Amino acid sequence: MIMNSLTPIELYGSDYYFLQNFKNDQRSIAIDSIRKDFPLINKNINGHPLIWLDNGATTQKPRCVIDALTTYYKEYNSNIHRGSHTLADIATKRYEEARRKVQQFLGASLPEEIIFVRGATEAINLVAETYGMKNVSYGDEILLTTMEHHSNIVPWQKLSEDTGAVIKVIPINEQGEILLEEYDKMLTTRTRIVAITHVSNILGTVNPIDQMIHMAHSKGAIVLIDGAQAACHLSVDVQKINADFYVFSGHKAFGPTGIGVLYGKKPILEKMPPWQRGGGMIKNVNFNKTEFNKLPEKFEAGTPNIADAIALGEAIDYMNKIGLDKIESYERALTQYAMESLSLVPRLRLIGTASNKTSILSFIIEPYPPDKVANHLNKYGIATRAGHHCAQPTLERYGLKSSNRASLAIYNTKKEIDLLVKTLCSIK
Ligand code: PMP
């Protein structure tokens, strides 16, 4: 097995990592201790210790997130914003605290720029159906990249059907990198929306979103970034990159399912019509007319997902305690190690070899169907994914209908990658 240098990280022992960049202030990451925070990571599956390499689908949850959910229901369960009693005050305070945690996590300037939704999918639908319906018309153009998840394709197709706008697809090269010269040519004064994934869920490519946003703005288009595969892997600063919208799902960032985030710049959100309508999002209602609430309530109709929003806030605290910069360095190095190790498996073809890549490893092993490979790994407690990963056009770019995918998070180790590779080598 190769043990190449993994700059900028040096490996000490199996699971103890010291970031060279931070040598002077002695900061380090102890993966063993992080692993102890995740109850499910330490279970046996099919008689083997679980190796969770399906983080692209969802991450496991640290104990503090699970505890936040039970504490809410055991100690201060209440509806928010409209109560006139102690528990309602506590629940409201915690829910709004969670919003401020997300605001800081994304580097947004104001808490009201953070809208709680069900997940990335819902956030994109919200933008397509409100901003899109108001600002996009016949003959306008919507640019997507070849490497989008279905959730960042299908809502725009509906917008295109409803308005007569045209969808154009930015090509990628064999490594899985966006062809920026082509993108530049495709941007026109008819481009209204550019929707780009921050990190591809099949290729692991980290896209140059700051540059792409700058290019789109120079033509007057707005940009939505799909951060579903970035949120627990990279630090994000929406003001620095100047994103108009940024979306992510809590469950892919150590939080619960059923909660996610839409960030939008306040002046843009203010001009958008509300999406769902009902209680909570109104200021005054009579049978002739309704006056809508201010941000963020305007986009949070009905009782929100209070417990899960609070638990997402806990997940953010957890990531901040480790440090997103350290998480990113560690995972990039582990990804590099995994790529080098996987390349030693006979007949394995890696899909996605961009120079800027993190956390996602897609591959096929001739002549085995991906299902067979995933089932073989599962027998040894190794959870990966086989299929189209909800990004069929990406696989199609490589002439494939299906692939295997191992996706990493902060609790994965070099030892687990070695076991993955060893088990892949034993498939018959
Ligand atoms: N975008 C990307 C890049 C994703 O990987 C996913 C989830 N696989 C989504 C969007 C959709 O996320 P969710 O199902 O949580 O809404």
PDB file of N, CA, C and O in Angstrom, residues 341-377:
ATOM      1  N   SER A 341      -4.764   5.380  -3.406  1.00  0.00           N
ATOM      2  CA  SER A 341      -4.962   3.983  -2.997  1.00  0.00           C
ATOM      3  C   SER A 341      -5.903   3.261  -3.958  1.00  0.00           C
ATOM      4  O   SER A 341      -5.639   2.127  -4.368  1.00  0.00           O
ATOM      5  N   LEU A 342      -6.994   3.927  -4.326  1.00  0.00           N
ATOM      6  CA  LEU A 342      -7.967   3.287  -5.227  1.00  0.00           C
ATOM      7  C   LEU A 342      -7.351   3.008  -6.590  1.00  0.00           C
ATOM      8  O   LEU A 342      -7.717   2.035  -7.259  1.00  0.00           O
ATOM      9  N   SER A 343      -6.436   3.859  -6.992  1.00  0.00           N
ATOM     10  CA  SER A 343      -5.857   3.662  -8.327  1.00  0.00           C
ATOM     11  C   SER A 343      -5.041   2.369  -8.399  1.00  0.00           C
ATOM     12  O   SER A 343      -4.685   1.916  -9.488  1.00  0.00           O
ATOM     13  N   LEU A 344      -4.784   1.760  -7.245  1.00  0.00           N
ATOM     14  CA  LEU A 344      -4.048   0.483  -7.251  1.00  0.00           C
ATOM     15  C   LEU A 344      -4.973  -0.726  -7.418  1.00  0.00           C
ATOM     16  O   LEU A 344      -4.503  -1.848  -7.599  1.00  0.00           O
ATOM     17  N   VAL A 345      -6.289  -0.491  -7.334  1.00  0.00           N
ATOM     18  CA  VAL A 345      -7.226  -1.615  -7.473  1.00  0.00           C
ATOM     19  C   VAL A 345      -7.305  -1.993  -8.958  1.00  0.00           C
ATOM     20  O   VAL A 345      -7.559  -1.123  -9.804  1.00  0.00           O
ATOM     21  N   PRO A 346      -7.088  -3.284  -9.286  1.00  0.00           N
ATOM     22  CA  PRO A 346      -7.117  -3.674 -10.699  1.00  0.00           C
ATOM     23  C   PRO A 346      -8.439  -3.296 -11.375  1.00  0.00           C
ATOM     24  O   PRO A 346      -9.507  -3.477 -10.780  1.00  0.00           O
ATOM     25  N   ARG A 347      -8.356  -2.754 -12.553  1.00  0.00           N
ATOM     26  CA  ARG A 347      -9.489  -2.417 -13.423  1.00  0.00           C
ATOM     27  C   ARG A 347     -10.409  -1.332 -12.849  1.00  0.00           C
ATOM     28  O   ARG A 347     -11.537  -1.186 -13.267  1.00  0.00           O
ATOM     29  N   LEU A 348      -9.915  -0.601 -11.857  1.00  0.00           N
ATOM     30  CA  LEU A 348     -10.756   0.477 -11.298  1.00  0.00           C
ATOM     31  C   LEU A 348     -10.529   1.760 -12.084  1.00  0.00           C
ATOM     32  O   LEU A 348      -9.390   2.138 -12.350  1.00  0.00           O
ATOM     33  N   ARG A 349     -11.643   2.385 -12.458  1.00  0.00           N
ATOM     34  CA  ARG A 349     -11.569   3.676 -13.160  1.00  0.00           C
ATOM     35  C   ARG A 349     -12.198   4.745 -12.260  1.00  0.00           C
ATOM     36  O   ARG A 349     -13.363   4.625 -11.869  1.00  0.00           O
ATOM     37  N   LEU A 350     -11.398   5.745 -11.936  1.00  0.00           N
ATOM     38  CA  LEU A 350     -11.914   6.854 -11.118  1.00  0.00           C
ATOM     39  C   LEU A 350     -12.655   7.839 -12.011  1.00  0.00           C
ATOM     40  O   LEU A 350     -12.167   8.189 -13.083  1.00  0.00           O
ATOM     41  N   ILE A 351     -13.807   8.276 -11.546  1.00  0.00           N
ATOM     42  CA  ILE A 351     -14.566   9.286 -12.296  1.00  0.00           C
ATOM     43  C   ILE A 351     -14.444  10.584 -11.502  1.00  0.00           C
ATOM     44  O   ILE A 351     -14.965  10.675 -10.389  1.00  0.00           O
ATOM     45  N   GLY A 352     -13.762  11.554 -12.076  1.00  0.00           N
ATOM     46  CA  GLY A 352     -13.578  12.812 -11.349  1.00  0.00           C
ATOM     47  C   GLY A 352     -12.185  12.894 -10.763  1.00  0.00           C
ATOM     48  O   GLY A 352     -11.918  12.319  -9.707  1.00  0.00           O
ATOM     49  N   THR A 353     -11.315  13.610 -11.461  1.00  0.00           N
ATOM     50  CA  THR A 353      -9.927  13.720 -11.004  1.00  0.00           C
ATOM     51  C   THR A 353      -9.490  15.191 -11.067  1.00  0.00           C
ATOM     52  O   THR A 353      -8.350  15.493 -11.426  1.00  0.00           O
ATOM     53  N   ALA A 354     -10.402  16.063 -10.755  1.00  0.00           N
ATOM     54  CA  ALA A 354     -10.096  17.505 -10.816  1.00  0.00           C
ATOM     55  C   ALA A 354      -8.961  17.837  -9.857  1.00  0.00           C
ATOM     56  O   ALA A 354      -8.814  17.184  -8.818  1.00  0.00           O
ATOM     57  N   SER A 355      -8.195  18.857 -10.193  1.00  0.00           N
ATOM     58  CA  SER A 355      -7.087  19.210  -9.296  1.00  0.00           C
ATOM     59  C   SER A 355      -7.626  19.819  -7.999  1.00  0.00           C
ATOM     60  O   SER A 355      -7.026  19.665  -6.947  1.00  0.00           O
ATOM     61  N   ASN A 356      -8.779  20.463  -8.066  1.00  0.00           N
ATOM     62  CA  ASN A 356      -9.400  20.980  -6.837  1.00  0.00           C
ATOM     63  C   ASN A 356     -10.589  20.081  -6.502  1.00  0.00           C
ATOM     64  O   ASN A 356     -11.668  20.211  -7.084  1.00  0.00           O
ATOM     65  N   LYS A 357     -10.352  19.163  -5.589  1.00  0.00           N
ATOM     66  CA  LYS A 357     -11.350  18.105  -5.356  1.00  0.00           C
ATOM     67  C   LYS A 357     -11.396  17.773  -3.877  1.00  0.00           C
ATOM     68  O   LYS A 357     -10.369  17.801  -3.200  1.00  0.00           O
ATOM     69  N   THR A 358     -12.567  17.414  -3.381  1.00  0.00           N
ATOM     70  CA  THR A 358     -12.637  16.959  -1.993  1.00  0.00           C
ATOM     71  C   THR A 358     -13.741  15.935  -1.764  1.00  0.00           C
ATOM     72  O   THR A 358     -14.780  15.977  -2.431  1.00  0.00           O
ATOM     73  N   SER A 359     -13.461  14.991  -0.902  1.00  0.00           N
ATOM     74  CA  SER A 359     -14.444  14.139  -0.199  1.00  0.00           C
ATOM     75  C   SER A 359     -15.232  13.100  -0.998  1.00  0.00           C
ATOM     76  O   SER A 359     -15.841  12.217  -0.401  1.00  0.00           O
ATOM     77  N   ILE A 360     -15.304  13.210  -2.315  1.00  0.00           N
ATOM     78  CA  ILE A 360     -16.139  12.292  -3.088  1.00  0.00           C
ATOM     79  C   ILE A 360     -15.256  11.468  -4.024  1.00  0.00           C
ATOM     80  O   ILE A 360     -14.450  12.031  -4.767  1.00  0.00           O
ATOM     81  N   LEU A 361     -15.463  10.159  -3.991  1.00  0.00           N
ATOM     82  CA  LEU A 361     -14.694   9.262  -4.869  1.00  0.00           C
ATOM     83  C   LEU A 361     -15.662   8.371  -5.621  1.00  0.00           C
ATOM     84  O   LEU A 361     -16.297   7.495  -5.028  1.00  0.00           O
ATOM     85  N   SER A 362     -15.810   8.642  -6.904  1.00  0.00           N
ATOM     86  CA  SER A 362     -16.690   7.808  -7.727  1.00  0.00           C
ATOM     87  C   SER A 362     -15.820   6.927  -8.598  1.00  0.00           C
ATOM     88  O   SER A 362     -14.763   7.362  -9.074  1.00  0.00           O
ATOM     89  N   PHE A 363     -16.277   5.704  -8.816  1.00  0.00           N
ATOM     90  CA  PHE A 363     -15.456   4.780  -9.601  1.00  0.00           C
ATOM     91  C   PHE A 363     -16.311   3.648 -10.133  1.00  0.00           C
ATOM     92  O   PHE A 363     -17.441   3.428  -9.673  1.00  0.00           O
ATOM     93  N   ILE A 364     -15.748   2.959 -11.104  1.00  0.00           N
ATOM     94  CA  ILE A 364     -16.339   1.697 -11.551  1.00  0.00           C
ATOM     95  C   ILE A 364     -15.209   0.670 -11.640  1.00  0.00           C
ATOM     96  O   ILE A 364     -14.044   1.053 -11.827  1.00  0.00           O
ATOM     97  N   ILE A 365     -15.570  -0.584 -11.473  1.00  0.00           N
ATOM     98  CA  ILE A 365     -14.556  -1.646 -11.608  1.00  0.00           C
ATOM     99  C   ILE A 365     -15.072  -2.618 -12.662  1.00  0.00           C
ATOM    100  O   ILE A 365     -16.083  -3.301 -12.447  1.00  0.00           O
ATOM    101  N   GLU A 366     -14.413  -2.625 -13.796  1.00  0.00           N
ATOM    102  CA  GLU A 366     -14.793  -3.546 -14.872  1.00  0.00           C
ATOM    103  C   GLU A 366     -14.487  -4.970 -14.445  1.00  0.00           C
ATOM    104  O   GLU A 366     -13.427  -5.190 -13.833  1.00  0.00           O
ATOM    105  N   PRO A 367     -15.324  -5.961 -14.674  1.00  0.00           N
ATOM    106  CA  PRO A 367     -16.601  -5.890 -15.386  1.00  0.00           C
ATOM    107  C   PRO A 367     -17.788  -5.884 -14.417  1.00  0.00           C
ATOM    108  O   PRO A 367     -18.887  -6.246 -14.791  1.00  0.00           O
ATOM    109  N   TYR A 368     -17.548  -5.485 -13.174  1.00  0.00           N
ATOM    110  CA  TYR A 368     -18.599  -5.662 -12.168  1.00  0.00           C
ATOM    111  C   TYR A 368     -19.612  -4.523 -12.184  1.00  0.00           C
ATOM    112  O   TYR A 368     -19.234  -3.345 -12.148  1.00  0.00           O
ATOM    113  N   PRO A 369     -20.911  -4.861 -12.148  1.00  0.00           N
ATOM    114  CA  PRO A 369     -21.910  -3.809 -12.036  1.00  0.00           C
ATOM    115  C   PRO A 369     -21.769  -3.116 -10.660  1.00  0.00           C
ATOM    116  O   PRO A 369     -21.462  -3.797  -9.667  1.00  0.00           O
ATOM    117  N   PRO A 370     -21.973  -1.805 -10.597  1.00  0.00           N
ATOM    118  CA  PRO A 370     -21.824  -1.080  -9.331  1.00  0.00           C
ATOM    119  C   PRO A 370     -22.620  -1.688  -8.172  1.00  0.00           C
ATOM    120  O   PRO A 370     -22.128  -1.725  -7.040  1.00  0.00           O
ATOM    121  N   ASP A 371     -23.822  -2.211  -8.456  1.00  0.00           N
ATOM    122  CA  ASP A 371     -24.636  -2.829  -7.385  1.00  0.00           C
ATOM    123  C   ASP A 371     -23.889  -3.978  -6.735  1.00  0.00           C
ATOM    124  O   ASP A 371     -23.912  -4.149  -5.524  1.00  0.00           O
ATOM    125  N   LYS A 372     -23.247  -4.781  -7.577  1.00  0.00           N
ATOM    126  CA  LYS A 372     -22.533  -5.947  -7.073  1.00  0.00           C
ATOM    127  C   LYS A 372     -21.363  -5.503  -6.182  1.00  0.00           C
ATOM    128  O   LYS A 372     -21.111  -6.092  -5.122  1.00  0.00           O
ATOM    129  N   VAL A 373     -20.686  -4.464  -6.612  1.00  0.00           N
ATOM    130  CA  VAL A 373     -19.544  -3.965  -5.835  1.00  0.00           C
ATOM    131  C   VAL A 373     -20.026  -3.441  -4.479  1.00  0.00           C
ATOM    132  O   VAL A 373     -19.446  -3.762  -3.425  1.00  0.00           O
ATOM    133  N   ALA A 374     -21.116  -2.672  -4.505  1.00  0.00           N
ATOM    134  CA  ALA A 374     -21.637  -2.103  -3.246  1.00  0.00           C
ATOM    135  C   ALA A 374     -22.119  -3.209  -2.313  1.00  0.00           C
ATOM    136  O   ALA A 374     -21.909  -3.149  -1.092  1.00  0.00           O
ATOM    137  N   ASN A 375     -22.760  -4.250  -2.873  1.00  0.00           N
ATOM    138  CA  ASN A 375     -23.237  -5.359  -2.040  1.00  0.00           C
ATOM    139  C   ASN A 375     -22.063  -6.105  -1.416  1.00  0.00           C
ATOM    140  O   ASN A 375     -22.125  -6.509  -0.256  1.00  0.00           O
ATOM    141  N   HIS A 376     -21.003  -6.277  -2.193  1.00  0.00           N
ATOM    142  CA  HIS A 376     -19.808  -6.940  -1.676  1.00  0.00           C
ATOM    143  C   HIS A 376     -19.230  -6.132  -0.503  1.00  0.00           C
ATOM    144  O   HIS A 376     -18.931  -6.692   0.562  1.00  0.00           O
ATOM    145  N   LEU A 377     -19.114  -4.834  -0.670  1.00  0.00           N
ATOM    146  CA  LEU A 377     -18.577  -3.990   0.411  1.00  0.00           C
ATOM    147  C   LEU A 377     -19.476  -4.057   1.642  1.00  0.00           C
ATOM    148  O   LEU A 377     -18.999  -4.123   2.786  1.00  0.00           O
TER     149      LEU A 377
END
